[in-house]
Amino acid sequence: YPKNIVVIDQENGGQSSARNHGLEYALGEYANFLDSDDYIAADCVEVMVKAACETGSDIVAANCYDVREDGSVLLEYHNVYQKAVTSLSEEPEILFNRVSAWGKLYKRQLLEGFQYVSREWYEDMRLTPKLYLRAKKIAYVDAHLFYYVQRGGSIMNSGNCRRSLEVITAFEDLLGYYHEQGVYETYKDALEFLVIEHVAVAGITRVVLGKGPEKAEVLDKLQAYLASFDRLYHNPYLSGQAKNRRIILWCNRHRWYWATRLLMTAKHLLKK
């Protein structure tokens, strides 16, 4: 291997463990994560480092393609932002872009003191919004530089209903951090809209479509967590939510799970 490449062998501890271990060895100014099944454009690192240097940004994000295992494109994902160089204080809505660790270049110093939680779902939800808060500048590159491979057997596509409750632990960690930093009220609407999107819509829907005798118990616990928020469903960002997600949210909120299942089955058939 070239001198600037270090290969680390370790027992499989999951992607979070690999990220943390890699950061222990990292010496460069920037860090970029890539999950095992995914891949990047040939000029990805060059383009993102150039943007980081030119703008002095702590984080640089790029668009991505969601692709099948054969490489065919399922979705062209675009980050939503108003300014090419921004910050969380200027645009709290950047929290609504994908919170994945991949798809971004980080100034390595920004990650000091943080670690990804191993063997947990929603590990990126725990950390990425914290990094947004710490970053003074966040830049966006309007180019598709990452390829996110969709596999039926991947962790987040798993039908393990009980593990869906880990979204609650992740949000308790994240919201607790914003409280500790004294900025929860500043970002309350944006953070609670994340709860709506990832618990009330995606989380409950994943359980509804899953299998297992524990489904009813898990759904009740997710609903109880949502009920712990005051005026959650009066969130100002709901008016901008996509129509199909508003419909699913209404069904899940009123426990019309049969309707959610019917709508998602129809959507899947139409996509086929």
CSV table of C-alpha atoms in Angstrom, one decimal:
chain,number,residue,atom,x,y,z
A,1,TYR,CA,0.0,0.0,0.0
A,2,PRO,CA,1.1,3.6,-0.5
A,3,LYS,CA,2.6,5.2,2.6
A,4,ASN,CA,-0.4,7.4,3.1
A,5,ILE,CA,-2.8,4.4,3.4
A,6,VAL,CA,-3.1,2.5,6.7
A,7,VAL,CA,-5.0,-0.8,6.7
A,8,ILE,CA,-6.5,-1.7,10.1
A,9,ASP,CA,-7.6,-5.3,10.9
A,10,GLN,CA,-10.1,-5.7,13.7
A,11,GLU,CA,-12.8,-8.0,14.8
A,12,ASN,CA,-16.2,-7.0,13.3
A,13,GLY,CA,-17.8,-4.6,15.7
A,14,GLY,CA,-20.1,-2.9,13.3
A,15,GLN,CA,-19.8,0.3,11.3
A,16,SER,CA,-19.7,2.6,14.4
A,17,SER,CA,-16.8,0.7,15.9
A,18,ALA,CA,-15.0,0.9,12.6
A,19,ARG,CA,-15.5,4.6,12.4
A,20,ASN,CA,-14.3,5.2,15.9
A,21,HIS,CA,-11.2,3.0,15.4
A,22,GLY,CA,-10.4,4.7,12.1
A,23,LEU,CA,-10.5,8.1,13.8
A,24,GLU,CA,-8.0,6.9,16.4
A,25,TYR,CA,-5.5,6.4,13.6
A,26,ALA,CA,-6.4,9.4,11.5
A,27,LEU,CA,-3.8,12.1,11.1
A,28,GLY,CA,-5.2,14.2,8.3
A,29,GLU,CA,-7.2,17.5,8.6
A,30,TYR,CA,-10.4,16.0,7.3
A,31,ALA,CA,-12.4,12.8,7.8
A,32,ASN,CA,-14.8,11.1,5.4
A,33,PHE,CA,-16.8,8.0,6.2
A,34,LEU,CA,-17.9,5.3,3.7
A,35,ASP,CA,-20.0,2.3,4.7
A,36,SER,CA,-19.0,-1.1,3.5
A,37,ASP,CA,-21.6,-1.5,0.7
A,38,ASP,CA,-21.5,2.1,-0.6
A,39,TYR,CA,-19.1,3.8,-3.0
A,40,ILE,CA,-18.2,7.3,-4.1
A,41,ALA,CA,-17.5,9.2,-7.3
A,42,ALA,CA,-13.9,9.2,-8.5
A,43,ASP,CA,-13.5,12.9,-7.7
A,44,CYS,CA,-15.5,12.9,-4.5
A,45,VAL,CA,-12.7,13.6,-2.0
A,46,GLU,CA,-11.0,16.1,-4.3
A,47,VAL,CA,-14.2,18.1,-4.8
A,48,MET,CA,-15.2,18.1,-1.1
A,49,VAL,CA,-11.7,19.0,0.2
A,50,LYS,CA,-11.5,21.8,-2.2
A,51,ALA,CA,-14.9,23.2,-1.0
A,52,ALA,CA,-13.8,22.9,2.6
A,53,CYS,CA,-10.5,24.7,2.0
A,54,GLU,CA,-12.2,27.5,-0.1
A,55,THR,CA,-15.0,28.1,2.4
A,56,GLY,CA,-13.3,27.3,5.7
A,57,SER,CA,-16.1,25.0,6.5
A,58,ASP,CA,-16.2,22.4,9.3
A,59,ILE,CA,-18.6,20.2,7.4
A,60,VAL,CA,-19.1,19.8,3.6
A,61,ALA,CA,-22.1,17.8,2.4
A,62,ALA,CA,-22.9,16.5,-1.1
A,63,ASN,CA,-25.8,14.9,-2.8
A,64,CYS,CA,-26.1,11.1,-3.4
A,65,TYR,CA,-27.7,8.5,-5.5
A,66,ASP,CA,-29.7,5.7,-3.9
A,67,VAL,CA,-28.9,2.6,-6.0
A,68,ARG,CA,-29.8,-1.0,-6.2
A,69,GLU,CA,-27.1,-3.6,-5.8
A,70,ASP,CA,-26.7,-3.8,-9.6
A,71,GLY,CA,-26.0,0.0,-9.7
A,72,SER,CA,-29.3,1.1,-11.2
A,73,VAL,CA,-30.5,4.4,-9.7
A,74,LEU,CA,-33.5,4.3,-7.4
A,75,LEU,CA,-33.4,8.0,-6.3
A,76,GLU,CA,-31.4,11.1,-6.9
A,77,TYR,CA,-31.2,12.6,-3.4
A,78,HIS,CA,-30.7,16.4,-3.2
A,79,ASN,CA,-29.8,18.2,0.1
A,80,VAL,CA,-32.1,21.1,0.8
A,81,TYR,CA,-30.4,24.4,1.7
A,82,GLN,CA,-30.7,28.1,1.0
A,83,LYS,CA,-27.1,29.1,1.1
A,84,ALA,CA,-24.0,27.3,-0.3
A,85,VAL,CA,-22.2,28.1,3.0
A,86,THR,CA,-24.4,28.2,6.0
A,87,SER,CA,-24.7,27.2,9.7
A,88,LEU,CA,-27.3,25.6,11.9
A,89,SER,CA,-28.1,29.0,13.5
A,90,GLU,CA,-28.8,30.5,10.0
A,91,GLU,CA,-30.8,27.5,8.7
A,92,PRO,CA,-32.2,25.1,11.4
A,93,GLU,CA,-33.8,23.2,8.5
A,94,ILE,CA,-30.5,21.6,7.6
A,95,LEU,CA,-31.4,19.1,10.3
A,96,PHE,CA,-34.0,17.7,7.9
A,97,ASN,CA,-31.4,16.6,5.4
A,98,ARG,CA,-30.2,13.0,5.8
A,99,VAL,CA,-28.4,12.6,9.1
A,100,SER,CA,-26.1,9.8,7.8
A,101,ALA,CA,-22.4,10.0,8.8
A,102,TRP,CA,-21.5,9.3,5.1
A,103,GLY,CA,-22.2,11.9,2.5
A,104,LYS,CA,-20.2,14.5,4.4
A,105,LEU,CA,-16.6,15.6,4.9
A,106,TYR,CA,-15.7,16.7,8.4
A,107,LYS,CA,-12.9,18.7,9.8
A,108,ARG,CA,-11.3,16.0,12.0
A,109,GLN,CA,-11.0,18.4,15.0
A,110,LEU,CA,-14.9,18.8,14.9
A,111,LEU,CA,-15.2,15.1,15.9
A,112,GLU,CA,-12.9,15.3,18.9
A,113,GLY,CA,-14.7,14.3,22.1
A,114,PHE,CA,-17.5,12.4,20.2
A,115,GLN,CA,-17.9,8.8,19.3
A,116,TYR,CA,-20.4,6.8,17.4
A,117,VAL,CA,-22.4,4.4,19.6
A,118,SER,CA,-21.7,0.8,18.5
A,119,ARG,CA,-24.2,-1.9,17.9
A,120,GLU,CA,-27.1,0.6,18.0
A,121,TRP,CA,-29.6,1.6,15.4
A,122,TYR,CA,-29.9,5.4,14.7
A,123,GLU,CA,-26.3,6.0,15.7
A,124,ASP,CA,-26.1,8.8,13.1
A,125,MET,CA,-29.2,10.5,14.5
A,126,ARG,CA,-27.4,10.6,17.9
A,127,LEU,CA,-24.3,12.4,16.5
A,128,THR,CA,-24.8,14.3,13.2
A,129,PRO,CA,-27.1,17.0,14.7
A,130,LYS,CA,-24.6,17.5,17.5
A,131,LEU,CA,-21.9,18.1,14.9
A,132,TYR,CA,-24.1,20.6,13.0
A,133,LEU,CA,-24.5,22.5,16.3
A,134,ARG,CA,-20.7,22.6,16.9
A,135,ALA,CA,-19.8,23.5,13.3
A,136,LYS,CA,-19.3,27.2,12.6
A,137,LYS,CA,-19.7,26.8,8.8
A,138,ILE,CA,-21.4,24.1,6.8
A,139,ALA,CA,-20.9,24.0,3.0
A,140,TYR,CA,-22.9,22.2,0.4
A,141,VAL,CA,-21.7,20.8,-2.9
A,142,ASP,CA,-24.4,20.5,-5.5
A,143,ALA,CA,-23.1,17.3,-7.0
A,144,HIS,CA,-24.0,13.6,-6.6
A,145,LEU,CA,-20.8,12.2,-5.2
A,146,PHE,CA,-22.0,9.3,-3.0
A,147,TYR,CA,-23.8,6.1,-4.0
A,148,TYR,CA,-26.0,4.6,-1.2
A,149,VAL,CA,-26.6,0.9,-1.9
A,150,GLN,CA,-30.1,-0.3,-0.9
A,151,ARG,CA,-30.1,-3.9,0.3
A,152,GLY,CA,-33.2,-5.8,1.5
A,153,GLY,CA,-31.2,-7.3,4.4
A,154,SER,CA,-29.5,-4.1,5.6
A,155,ILE,CA,-29.8,-3.1,9.3
A,156,MET,CA,-32.4,-0.4,8.9
A,157,ASN,CA,-34.5,-2.5,6.5
A,158,SER,CA,-34.6,-5.3,9.1
A,159,GLY,CA,-38.0,-6.4,10.3
A,160,ASN,CA,-36.8,-6.6,14.0
A,161,CYS,CA,-39.6,-4.6,15.6
A,162,ARG,CA,-38.2,-4.3,19.1
A,163,ARG,CA,-35.0,-2.7,17.9
A,164,SER,CA,-37.2,0.1,16.5
A,165,LEU,CA,-37.5,1.3,20.1
A,166,GLU,CA,-33.8,2.4,19.9
A,167,VAL,CA,-35.0,5.5,18.1
A,168,ILE,CA,-36.3,6.6,21.5
A,169,THR,CA,-32.9,6.2,23.1
A,170,ALA,CA,-31.3,8.0,20.3
A,171,PHE,CA,-33.6,11.0,20.6
A,172,GLU,CA,-33.3,11.1,24.4
A,173,ASP,CA,-29.5,11.3,23.8
A,174,LEU,CA,-29.8,14.0,21.1
A,175,LEU,CA,-32.4,16.2,22.8
A,176,GLY,CA,-30.6,15.8,26.1
A,177,TYR,CA,-27.5,17.2,24.5
A,178,TYR,CA,-29.3,20.2,23.1
A,179,HIS,CA,-30.7,20.8,26.6
A,180,GLU,CA,-27.3,20.6,28.1
A,181,GLN,CA,-25.9,23.1,25.6
A,182,GLY,CA,-28.8,25.5,26.6
A,183,VAL,CA,-30.1,25.7,23.0
A,184,TYR,CA,-33.1,23.3,23.0
A,185,GLU,CA,-35.7,26.1,22.9
A,186,THR,CA,-33.8,27.8,20.0
A,187,TYR,CA,-34.1,24.6,17.9
A,188,LYS,CA,-37.2,23.1,19.5
A,189,ASP,CA,-39.4,23.2,16.4
A,190,ALA,CA,-36.8,21.7,14.1
A,191,LEU,CA,-35.8,19.0,16.6
A,192,GLU,CA,-39.3,18.0,17.3
A,193,PHE,CA,-40.1,17.8,13.6
A,194,LEU,CA,-37.3,15.3,13.5
A,195,VAL,CA,-39.1,13.3,16.1
A,196,ILE,CA,-42.3,13.4,14.0
A,197,GLU,CA,-40.4,12.3,10.8
A,198,HIS,CA,-38.4,9.5,12.4
A,199,VAL,CA,-40.8,8.2,15.1
A,200,ALA,CA,-44.3,9.1,14.1
A,201,VAL,CA,-43.9,8.5,10.4
A,202,ALA,CA,-40.9,6.3,9.6
A,203,GLY,CA,-40.5,4.4,13.0
A,204,ILE,CA,-44.2,3.5,13.4
A,205,THR,CA,-44.5,2.6,9.7
A,206,ARG,CA,-41.5,0.3,9.9
A,207,VAL,CA,-43.1,-1.6,12.8
A,208,VAL,CA,-46.5,-1.7,11.1
A,209,LEU,CA,-44.9,-3.4,8.1
A,210,GLY,CA,-42.8,-5.7,10.2
A,211,LYS,CA,-43.6,-9.0,11.8
A,212,GLY,CA,-43.5,-10.5,15.2
A,213,PRO,CA,-45.6,-10.9,18.3
A,214,GLU,CA,-44.2,-7.8,20.0
A,215,LYS,CA,-45.6,-5.4,17.3
A,216,ALA,CA,-48.5,-4.1,19.5
A,217,GLU,CA,-46.2,-3.5,22.5
A,218,VAL,CA,-43.6,-1.7,20.4
A,219,LEU,CA,-46.3,0.5,18.7
A,220,ASP,CA,-47.7,1.4,22.1
A,221,LYS,CA,-44.3,2.4,23.4
A,222,LEU,CA,-43.6,4.6,20.4
A,223,GLN,CA,-47.0,6.3,20.8
A,224,ALA,CA,-46.3,6.9,24.5
A,225,TYR,CA,-43.1,8.6,23.6
A,226,LEU,CA,-44.8,10.8,21.1
A,227,ALA,CA,-47.4,11.7,23.7
A,228,SER,CA,-44.7,12.9,26.0
A,229,PHE,CA,-44.2,16.0,23.9
A,230,ASP,CA,-46.5,19.0,24.3
A,231,ARG,CA,-48.2,20.2,21.1
A,232,LEU,CA,-46.0,18.0,18.9
A,233,TYR,CA,-48.6,17.9,16.2
A,234,HIS,CA,-48.9,21.7,16.1
A,235,ASN,CA,-45.3,21.9,14.8
A,236,PRO,CA,-44.9,24.8,12.2
A,237,TYR,CA,-42.9,22.6,9.9
A,238,LEU,CA,-45.8,20.2,9.3
A,239,SER,CA,-47.3,22.6,6.7
A,240,GLY,CA,-44.3,21.9,4.5
A,241,GLN,CA,-44.3,18.2,4.9
A,242,ALA,CA,-44.8,16.2,1.7
A,243,LYS,CA,-48.5,15.2,1.2
A,244,ASN,CA,-47.8,11.4,1.2
A,245,ARG,CA,-46.0,11.7,4.6
A,246,ARG,CA,-48.9,13.8,6.0
A,247,ILE,CA,-51.3,11.1,5.1
A,248,ILE,CA,-49.1,8.4,6.7
A,249,LEU,CA,-48.7,10.6,9.7
A,250,TRP,CA,-52.4,11.0,10.1
A,251,CYS,CA,-53.0,7.3,9.8
A,252,ASN,CA,-50.3,6.5,12.4
A,253,ARG,CA,-51.3,9.2,14.7
A,254,HIS,CA,-54.9,7.9,14.8
A,255,ARG,CA,-53.7,4.2,14.9
A,256,TRP,CA,-55.2,3.4,11.6
A,257,TYR,CA,-52.4,1.0,11.0
A,258,TRP,CA,-54.4,-1.1,8.5
A,259,ALA,CA,-54.5,2.1,6.3
A,260,THR,CA,-50.8,2.7,6.6
A,261,ARG,CA,-50.1,-0.9,5.6
A,262,LEU,CA,-52.5,-0.6,2.6
A,263,LEU,CA,-50.9,2.7,1.4
A,264,MET,CA,-47.4,1.4,1.7
A,265,THR,CA,-48.2,-1.8,-0.1
A,266,ALA,CA,-49.8,0.2,-2.9
A,267,LYS,CA,-46.7,2.4,-3.1
A,268,HIS,CA,-44.4,-0.6,-3.2
A,269,LEU,CA,-46.5,-2.1,-6.1
A,270,LEU,CA,-46.5,1.1,-8.0
A,271,LYS,CA,-42.7,1.5,-7.6
A,272,LYS,CA,-42.3,-2.1,-9.1
